[in-house]
Amino acid sequence: MDKIFRVNMTDLTTTVEDVPEAWLGLGGRALTSTIVATEVDPECHPLGQFNKLVFAPGLLSGTAAAQSGRMSCGAKSPLTGGIKESNAGGTTAQQFARMGIKAMIIEGMPKEDKFYSLHITKDGVTIAEESELLGSGNFAVIDAMVEKYDKKIGVMTIGLPGELKMASANISVKDPDGKIRSHGRGGMGAVMGSKKIKFMTVDSEGAGAVPIADPDTFKKAARVFAKAMLDHPVSGEGLPTYGTNILVNILNEAGGLPTKNFRYGQFEPHDKISGETMHDTIVERGGSPKHGCHKGCIIQCSQVYNDKDGNYLTSGFEYETIWGMGANCCVDNLDQIAEADNIMDDIGIDSIEGVVMFGVAMEAGILPFGDGEGILRMLREEIGKGTPLGRILGGGAGCVGRTYGVTRVPVVKNQAIPAYDPRSVKGIGITYATSTMGADHTSGYTIATNILNVGGFVDPLKKDGQVELSRNLQIASAAIDSTGMCIFIAFPALDIPECLPALIDMINARFGCELTGDDVTELGKKVLKLEHQFNLDAGMTNKDDRLPEFFKTDPVPPHNAIWDFSDEEIDEFWNF
């Protein structure tokens, strides 16, 4: 039977509890958001003793289902002040699921100014004081734990920004190759730092296979599901070949590639940072253009990017990071962007918040636009060392804007807007405005239908149908995030009729239940409403569901599009 592991950092005790009946049918985001909404006072300080940090694998995590290796992490966000779920690949979701850990809840705060580590096995959690690795980067922590245990050990760790509780700090997760995936966005690393936990190790020795109620039905459904992944042109061809960075040229062509802190919709040297250029560079240098972030990934949209001498530089090199330091900061050197990605992995800050923040920093005159070397220097010498300026930068785009009196600050609910201009791709603007998580493209990825013609087509430059599109995709995303599945399963799910039924068949076969498509939709709706209510109870209002005013006043070339939704039209989103 699955269990709840609870860690109390105030009295340094741990318990293993039965799963409450109300939580039995939940996983991933549905479970983390339910626990946060149930156990965390919405008005509490996110870095105080009453916040809780929750980890939960998805409903299908740990099974043989393709793409099912995602872990959800939830808390009240120190960046947005509202609820947050962040999910990541790596090894820990599958380890937790096989160990029977339905969720792990970390609560309280140590009475003494000491840091600790957690060691998690199938039998429970042990807490140990930690001093040797304080201040160390995430790669050093992972290397030390592999040396202490073996390559199979799972690791979740924070860097110095997390220890110092910077709002852009993330939680880094060891992947199957000993590199890093991230619980990015929302400052989850700062919450872990507030609990005085430097790292967690996960030893799944002795864990059995995840029990499957109907193995034969599960295997049949898993085959249909995997075939749908590989048959779709985006998940089966585009992403495995060029990674998510395939989008640079596509968004540039659409006039939706935010450039120079969201001044323009196109970046003249876009081809220097494109997915096609990245692919050719990787192959030329002996890297790997295909790589999975967790065991069982068949899309393989990650990659291993080497430097000019053929040495490892980074992996999981994502479009949003490349866009943000590239077009948005006007840096056209892919190697500099890759090096920045590596540093952000090592020090442990969100590589979306980080790069959008540098666009605001350039707006403020801290650096000139195009100064890639300056970004690298500030990552290493300021944020990475926790200097006063580094702590301002590590506070994220909104923090820098407020500190320096900048008005062009692309944030919603204080979280940085990523990678797609909401004036020329209006559906994603509705997602940015209304997402419970702050600006978050993964909450309702309308790029699929606005730009890629997946699931039909809704004209990105017109308002018609955008609210409904974003609403439907946010509901679906909340449900997908609860299964432990990668969000990219949405591409075949929208276009290939057999895909979604196969996903539901796998859930039913896993648990011996009889869910329908309507049940999955209702789960997504329930999660969104639960999160929305938490935010309202935390003090947010409908006025927080708004984009910055410069999107209304400054047309973006080449279409000279503006953000032209009324408040009433945006508020219509919540009528479901």
XYZ file of C-alpha atoms in Angstrom:
576
model
C 0.000 0.000 0.000
C 1.173 3.519 -0.783
C 2.137 5.771 2.124
C 2.574 9.433 2.939
C 6.045 10.335 4.213
C 6.004 13.379 6.495
C 9.110 15.293 7.598
C 8.861 17.801 10.445
C 11.890 20.093 10.364
C 10.902 21.868 13.594
C 11.429 18.861 15.826
C 13.464 16.869 13.257
C 11.095 13.911 13.250
C 9.663 11.808 10.438
C 6.536 9.684 10.186
C 4.999 7.263 7.716
C 1.225 7.638 7.406
C -1.630 5.958 5.595
C -2.993 7.788 2.583
C -6.244 9.608 3.422
C -9.179 8.278 1.433
C -9.694 11.650 -0.265
C -6.178 11.481 -1.721
C -6.259 7.892 -3.009
C -7.280 8.761 -6.572
C -4.883 11.682 -6.908
C -1.299 12.019 -8.085
C 1.152 14.621 -9.289
C -0.215 18.152 -9.482
C -3.690 17.158 -8.311
C -2.169 15.755 -5.132
C 0.403 18.476 -4.426
C -2.164 21.223 -4.954
C -4.728 19.382 -2.806
C -2.233 18.956 0.036
C -1.089 22.584 -0.169
C -4.693 23.816 -0.283
C -5.647 21.558 2.639
C -2.655 22.027 4.934
C -1.124 25.437 4.120
C -2.611 28.734 5.311
C -2.948 30.789 2.101
C -1.932 33.917 4.014
C 1.256 32.414 5.460
C 4.691 33.705 4.553
C 6.016 31.409 1.818
C 9.445 31.290 3.488
C 8.045 30.877 6.989
C 7.351 27.898 9.191
C 3.753 27.400 8.044
C 4.458 26.768 4.378
C 4.957 23.159 3.279
C 6.970 21.621 0.473
C 5.243 18.648 -1.142
C 6.542 16.077 -3.634
C 4.262 13.617 -5.440
C 4.839 11.294 -8.398
C 2.069 11.073 -10.981
C -0.588 8.399 -11.253
C 1.415 6.529 -13.898
C 4.924 7.301 -12.640
C 7.061 4.216 -12.155
C 5.151 2.171 -14.714
C 6.349 1.074 -18.144
C 4.224 3.762 -19.805
C 6.222 6.015 -22.127
C 6.792 9.613 -20.920
C 5.622 8.854 -17.350
C 8.676 9.958 -15.339
C 7.547 13.338 -14.017
C 7.496 14.417 -10.372
C 5.357 17.269 -9.061
C 6.567 19.654 -6.383
C 4.164 22.059 -4.681
C 4.136 24.869 -2.120
C 3.071 28.465 -1.678
C 5.392 30.345 -4.018
C 7.771 33.009 -2.695
C 7.832 34.458 -6.220
C 4.094 34.786 -6.935
C 2.603 34.646 -3.442
C 0.131 32.044 -4.707
C 0.022 28.295 -5.129
C 2.695 26.591 -7.186
C 3.238 23.231 -8.839
C 6.490 22.579 -10.635
C 7.252 19.278 -12.305
C 10.517 17.762 -13.438
C 11.947 14.658 -15.009
C 14.986 12.865 -13.657
C 14.903 9.702 -11.575
C 13.036 10.545 -8.376
C 9.423 10.269 -9.606
C 9.906 6.680 -10.699
C 11.833 5.902 -7.515
C 9.096 7.357 -5.292
C 6.395 5.433 -7.142
C 8.234 2.111 -6.906
C 8.923 2.739 -3.204
C 5.212 3.296 -2.567
C 5.584 6.961 -1.644
C 2.313 8.613 -2.629
C 3.629 11.979 -1.426
C 6.305 13.426 0.820
C 5.377 16.467 2.897
C 8.090 18.654 4.434
C 6.842 21.053 7.094
C 8.114 23.293 9.867
C 11.468 24.980 10.179
C 14.565 24.134 12.256
C 14.953 26.024 15.515
C 18.724 26.253 15.085
C 20.600 27.864 12.223
C 21.796 24.561 10.797
C 21.329 22.869 7.443
C 20.336 19.249 6.980
C 20.058 16.496 4.391
C 17.303 13.909 3.995
C 17.861 10.272 3.051
C 14.753 8.569 1.706
C 14.241 4.804 1.485
C 11.149 2.657 1.124
C 10.969 2.456 4.902
C 11.048 6.166 5.690
C 13.194 9.289 5.914
C 16.269 9.996 8.029
C 17.534 13.496 8.771
C 21.225 14.335 9.134
C 22.993 17.603 9.838
C 24.880 18.871 6.776
C 27.858 21.213 6.662
C 30.427 19.873 4.194
C 28.457 20.653 1.042
C 26.949 24.003 2.053
C 27.614 26.570 -0.646
C 28.463 23.849 -3.163
C 27.029 23.778 -6.652
C 24.520 21.156 -7.674
C 26.927 19.156 -9.828
C 29.313 18.853 -6.870
C 26.492 17.608 -4.638
C 25.432 14.999 -7.194
C 29.019 13.840 -7.709
C 29.540 13.542 -3.947
C 26.380 11.486 -3.496
C 27.214 9.177 -6.409
C 30.622 8.615 -4.844
C 29.093 7.990 -1.421
C 26.384 5.622 -2.689
C 26.363 4.650 -6.387
C 25.060 5.844 -9.730
C 21.560 4.643 -8.933
C 21.089 7.113 -6.077
C 18.439 9.782 -6.646
C 19.339 13.349 -5.705
C 17.355 16.558 -5.266
C 19.492 19.552 -4.316
C 19.702 23.339 -4.107
C 22.618 25.656 -4.819
C 23.651 28.776 -2.919
C 20.710 30.853 -4.286
C 18.380 28.300 -2.710
C 20.275 28.409 0.574
C 19.930 32.203 0.483
C 16.224 31.904 -0.392
C 16.345 33.822 -3.669
C 12.925 33.788 -5.345
C 14.299 32.410 -8.635
C 15.979 29.428 -6.954
C 14.949 26.000 -8.168
C 15.373 22.406 -7.006
C 17.779 20.436 -9.181
C 17.124 16.753 -9.830
C 19.684 14.167 -10.940
C 18.795 12.577 -14.266
C 19.727 9.029 -15.361
C 23.107 10.255 -16.667
C 24.026 12.205 -13.549
C 23.145 15.567 -15.093
C 20.437 17.979 -13.988
C 16.705 18.500 -14.486
C 14.910 21.198 -12.564
C 11.829 21.926 -10.524
C 11.995 25.419 -11.992
C 9.652 28.392 -11.783
C 8.133 29.817 -8.645
C 11.072 29.599 -6.239
C 10.706 26.063 -4.941
C 14.451 26.057 -4.180
C 13.928 28.998 -1.841
C 11.225 27.072 0.028
C 13.580 24.101 0.366
C 16.258 26.520 1.609
C 13.842 27.971 4.141
C 13.384 24.447 5.517
C 17.214 24.323 5.837
C 17.517 21.290 3.574
C 20.559 21.315 1.297
C 19.848 18.060 -0.504
C 17.835 14.858 -0.457
C 19.021 11.417 -1.517
C 16.643 8.702 -2.696
C 17.694 5.073 -2.333
C 15.123 2.773 -3.932
C 17.002 -0.425 -3.071
C 14.498 -3.191 -2.336
C 11.588 -1.424 -3.999
C 9.442 -3.652 -6.148
C 7.617 -2.950 -9.356
C 4.611 -0.658 -9.334
C 1.548 -2.923 -9.001
C -0.711 -3.092 -12.060
C -4.287 -4.271 -11.506
C -4.728 -5.456 -15.122
C -1.306 -6.071 -16.714
C -2.557 -7.297 -20.089
C -4.827 -4.308 -20.681
C -2.061 -2.001 -19.504
C 0.469 -3.436 -21.983
C -1.963 -3.155 -24.897
C -2.846 0.442 -24.042
C 0.815 1.343 -23.506
C 1.670 0.122 -27.008
C -1.120 2.164 -28.581
C -0.062 5.199 -26.566
C 3.626 4.902 -27.499
C 2.753 4.467 -31.178
C 0.735 7.690 -31.069
C 3.757 9.519 -29.626
C 6.001 8.325 -32.445
C 3.414 8.782 -35.216
C 2.792 12.473 -34.543
C 4.992 14.834 -36.585
C 5.799 17.053 -33.576
C 6.479 14.456 -30.855
C 7.775 11.780 -33.229
C 9.874 13.844 -35.624
C 10.307 17.560 -34.860
C 11.130 17.393 -31.138
C 13.453 14.348 -31.360
C 15.430 15.992 -34.186
C 15.720 19.615 -33.094
C 14.511 19.636 -29.477
C 12.191 22.350 -28.228
C 14.520 24.862 -29.876
C 12.870 24.008 -33.181
C 10.576 26.886 -32.205
C 13.089 29.733 -32.704
C 12.648 29.895 -36.484
C 8.939 29.065 -36.280
C 8.150 31.857 -33.794
C 10.414 34.295 -35.603
C 8.495 33.644 -38.809
C 5.214 34.181 -36.926
C 6.431 37.483 -35.480
C 6.016 36.126 -31.973
C 9.683 35.794 -30.917
C 10.058 38.445 -28.170
C 13.203 40.455 -28.839
C 15.103 43.104 -26.841
C 12.944 42.801 -23.723
C 9.719 42.334 -25.709
C 10.206 45.319 -28.055
C 10.040 43.362 -31.308
C 8.607 40.079 -32.557
C 11.581 39.052 -34.664
C 15.338 38.660 -34.049
C 17.469 39.342 -37.113
C 20.242 36.786 -36.343
C 17.679 34.173 -35.258
C 19.315 31.459 -37.332
C 22.477 31.644 -35.216
C 20.518 30.347 -32.207
C 17.972 28.141 -33.994
C 17.227 24.488 -33.395
C 18.607 23.622 -36.799
C 21.918 25.342 -35.998
C 21.979 23.747 -32.560
C 21.423 20.297 -34.059
C 24.229 20.690 -36.579
C 26.587 22.031 -33.902
C 25.831 19.120 -31.577
C 26.459 16.537 -34.308
C 29.654 18.259 -35.462
C 31.064 18.267 -31.909
C 30.189 14.684 -31.057
C 27.308 15.455 -28.727
C 23.889 13.839 -28.804
C 20.879 15.526 -30.458
C 18.524 13.010 -28.802
C 18.411 12.392 -25.075
C 15.730 11.555 -22.513
C 15.224 13.401 -19.250
C 13.964 10.223 -17.577
C 13.867 6.485 -18.148
C 11.127 5.562 -20.607
C 11.169 8.822 -22.564
C 10.693 8.010 -26.246
C 10.333 11.588 -27.517
C 13.968 12.291 -26.540
C 13.683 16.074 -27.017
C 16.629 16.744 -24.729
C 20.205 16.646 -25.968
C 23.856 16.765 -24.918
C 25.570 19.940 -26.128
C 29.372 19.974 -26.169
C 31.746 22.922 -26.398
C 34.056 23.520 -29.365
C 36.610 21.105 -27.859
C 34.063 18.302 -27.574
C 33.629 18.581 -23.791
C 30.202 18.447 -22.117
C 28.640 21.865 -21.706
C 24.932 21.369 -21.037
C 21.892 19.169 -21.596
C 18.191 19.831 -21.504
C 18.994 22.940 -23.552
C 15.490 24.332 -23.962
C 13.930 26.816 -26.366
C 12.707 29.116 -23.590
C 16.234 29.530 -22.189
C 17.820 29.950 -25.625
C 15.165 32.486 -26.638
C 15.476 34.423 -23.357
C 19.227 34.965 -23.396
C 19.290 34.947 -27.185
C 16.596 37.079 -28.792
C 15.335 38.752 -25.643
C 18.827 39.811 -24.502
C 20.106 40.141 -28.096
C 22.882 37.541 -27.654
C 23.543 35.544 -30.840
C 26.296 33.254 -29.498
C 24.889 29.778 -28.860
C 27.970 28.684 -26.910
C 27.558 31.576 -24.465
C 23.908 30.670 -23.980
C 24.842 27.017 -23.387
C 27.456 28.056 -20.839
C 24.886 30.217 -19.060
C 22.497 27.253 -19.004
C 25.209 25.127 -17.391
C 25.900 27.781 -14.744
C 22.191 28.157 -13.962
C 21.956 24.381 -13.556
C 24.936 24.401 -11.214
C 23.960 27.357 -9.008
C 20.293 26.363 -9.149
C 18.188 29.174 -10.564
C 15.267 28.861 -12.946
C 16.608 29.277 -16.461
C 13.422 31.044 -17.617
C 13.167 33.515 -14.757
C 16.924 34.019 -14.977
C 17.107 34.941 -18.646
C 13.996 37.146 -18.636
C 15.453 38.882 -15.588
C 18.593 39.716 -17.574
C 16.422 41.377 -20.215
C 15.043 43.640 -17.482
C 18.558 44.158 -16.088
C 19.661 45.316 -19.534
C 16.631 47.595 -19.677
C 17.830 49.050 -16.370
C 21.326 49.671 -17.734
C 23.048 47.125 -15.482
C 24.370 45.489 -18.664
C 24.159 46.508 -22.327
C 21.930 44.432 -24.598
C 23.961 41.730 -26.313
C 26.508 41.359 -23.510
C 26.696 37.576 -23.228
C 29.987 37.671 -21.339
C 28.448 40.086 -18.857
C 25.611 37.641 -18.199
C 28.090 34.831 -17.563
C 30.073 37.042 -15.207
C 27.003 38.066 -13.223
C 25.767 34.492 -12.957
C 29.127 33.383 -11.561
C 30.285 36.377 -9.545
C 27.038 37.969 -8.373
C 24.131 35.485 -8.208
C 26.409 32.472 -7.751
C 28.190 34.116 -4.823
C 25.177 35.776 -3.245
C 26.449 39.365 -3.393
C 23.984 42.192 -2.708
C 23.515 42.777 -6.455
C 23.331 39.019 -6.974
C 20.487 38.742 -4.494
C 18.548 41.442 -6.331
C 19.106 39.661 -9.646
C 18.268 36.321 -8.013
C 14.954 37.784 -6.893
C 13.773 37.577 -10.489
C 12.578 39.934 -13.213
C 9.991 41.702 -11.060
C 12.479 42.314 -8.272
C 14.980 43.909 -10.662
C 12.262 46.035 -12.231
C 11.052 47.362 -8.885
C 14.573 47.997 -7.605
C 15.658 49.945 -10.698
C 12.383 51.688 -11.545
C 11.864 49.870 -14.854
C 8.380 49.966 -16.370
C 8.895 47.409 -19.167
C 8.844 44.353 -16.894
C 7.288 41.253 -18.522
C 5.759 39.447 -15.538
C 2.341 38.208 -14.415
C 1.820 37.608 -10.711
C 5.522 38.563 -10.494
C 6.605 35.559 -12.573
C 8.509 36.165 -15.820
C 6.675 35.813 -19.142
C 8.471 33.262 -21.342
C 9.284 32.914 -25.000
C 6.065 33.859 -26.834
C 4.789 37.396 -27.349
C 1.174 37.595 -26.140
C 0.344 40.429 -28.549
C 1.031 38.331 -31.645
C 0.093 34.953 -30.112
C -3.007 35.964 -28.213
C -4.000 32.551 -26.889
C -0.818 32.241 -24.855
C -1.530 35.728 -23.490
C -4.771 34.422 -21.963
C -2.805 31.560 -20.420
C -0.202 33.972 -19.016
C -2.900 36.207 -17.567
C -5.096 33.556 -15.993
C -2.719 30.752 -14.994
C -2.820 30.091 -11.274
C 0.972 29.749 -11.379
C 1.843 33.179 -12.776
C 2.991 33.500 -16.394
C 3.553 29.865 -17.425
C 3.400 28.596 -21.001
C 3.086 24.973 -19.865
C -0.161 25.718 -18.005
C -2.067 25.952 -21.285
C 0.159 25.658 -24.333
C -1.907 27.406 -26.994
C 1.173 27.538 -29.244
C 0.064 24.059 -30.337
C -3.119 25.386 -31.951
C -2.169 29.043 -32.565
C 1.146 28.302 -34.308
C 1.670 24.570 -34.945
C -1.860 23.736 -36.195
C -2.160 20.920 -33.663
C -5.734 20.268 -32.591
C -7.006 22.591 -35.328
C -6.112 26.246 -35.830
C -7.053 29.420 -33.981
C -5.634 32.570 -35.599
C -2.984 33.891 -33.177
C -3.558 37.521 -34.204
C -7.298 37.520 -33.533
C -9.143 37.424 -30.213
C -11.793 34.987 -31.439
C -11.725 31.646 -29.617
C -8.611 32.352 -27.522
C -10.262 32.287 -24.092
C -11.958 28.973 -24.825
C -8.740 27.548 -26.293
C -6.667 28.513 -23.265
C -9.347 27.269 -20.857
C -9.578 23.864 -22.533
C -5.799 23.458 -22.633
C -5.347 24.583 -19.013
C -7.921 22.018 -17.903
C -6.179 19.310 -19.947
C -2.732 20.353 -18.682
C -3.816 20.171 -15.047
C -5.008 16.609 -15.678
C -1.826 15.611 -17.566
C 0.330 17.079 -14.786
C -1.500 14.752 -12.391
C -0.626 11.593 -14.339
C 3.161 12.043 -14.227
C 3.186 12.393 -17.998
C 5.313 14.809 -19.995
C 3.267 17.754 -21.259
C 4.295 16.912 -24.840
C 1.839 14.031 -24.907
C -0.682 16.794 -25.632
C 0.404 16.912 -29.290
C -0.765 13.394 -30.228
C -3.612 13.633 -27.710
C -5.032 16.565 -29.689
C -4.607 14.989 -33.131
C -4.592 11.188 -32.878
C -7.953 9.716 -31.760
C -6.461 6.616 -30.112
C -4.053 8.519 -27.860
C -6.232 9.884 -25.053
C -8.351 6.715 -24.677
C -5.108 4.723 -24.380
C -3.936 7.043 -21.594
C -7.204 6.567 -19.723
C -7.036 2.801 -20.301
C -3.574 2.751 -18.701
C -4.828 4.604 -15.621
C -7.773 2.226 -15.305
C -5.557 -0.814 -15.758
C -3.059 0.520 -13.224
C -5.624 1.047 -10.478
C -8.496 -1.241 -11.430
C -10.912 1.662 -11.876
C -13.291 2.798 -14.618
C -12.521 6.427 -15.389
C -13.962 8.069 -18.497
C -12.768 11.021 -20.528
C -15.281 13.191 -18.685
C -13.768 12.099 -15.362
C -10.323 13.249 -16.504
C -11.724 16.592 -17.653
C -13.487 17.045 -14.318
C -10.220 16.337 -12.501
C -8.527 19.119 -14.472
C -11.347 21.529 -13.680
C -11.251 20.615 -10.003
C -7.503 21.218 -9.797
C -7.754 24.651 -11.453
C -10.619 25.759 -9.225
C -8.816 24.530 -6.116
C -5.666 26.458 -7.063
C -7.661 29.558 -7.994
C -9.442 29.557 -4.644
C -6.107 29.266 -2.815
C -4.860 32.341 -4.669
C -8.010 34.280 -3.847
C -7.672 33.302 -0.181
C -4.019 34.419 -0.351
C -5.189 37.904 -1.313
C -5.139 37.827 -5.108
C -8.067 39.200 -7.119
C -9.140 39.178 -10.755
C -6.880 42.219 -11.197
C -3.904 39.874 -10.845
C -5.059 38.122 -14.036
C -3.662 40.910 -16.198
C -0.686 41.499 -18.471
C 1.651 44.482 -17.943
C 0.316 47.696 -19.448
C 3.073 48.082 -22.042
C 1.527 45.199 -23.977
C -1.579 47.393 -24.437
C 0.272 50.544 -25.441
C 3.280 49.331 -27.459
C 2.521 47.572 -30.780
C 4.951 44.748 -31.538
C 6.469 44.571 -35.052
C 6.164 43.076 -37.618
C 2.368 42.824 -37.218
C 2.101 45.890 -34.960
C -0.161 43.781 -32.774
C -1.285 44.900 -29.321
C -2.901 43.177 -26.351
C -6.516 44.183 -26.840
C -8.546 42.013 -24.463
C -10.855 43.795 -22.054
C -10.904 42.900 -18.370
C -14.354 41.383 -18.842
C -13.144 39.149 -21.664
C -10.232 37.874 -19.555
C -12.442 37.265 -16.529
C -14.719 35.117 -18.689
C -12.004 32.453 -18.471
C -13.181 31.360 -15.012
C -16.779 30.713 -16.073
C -16.682 26.921 -16.077
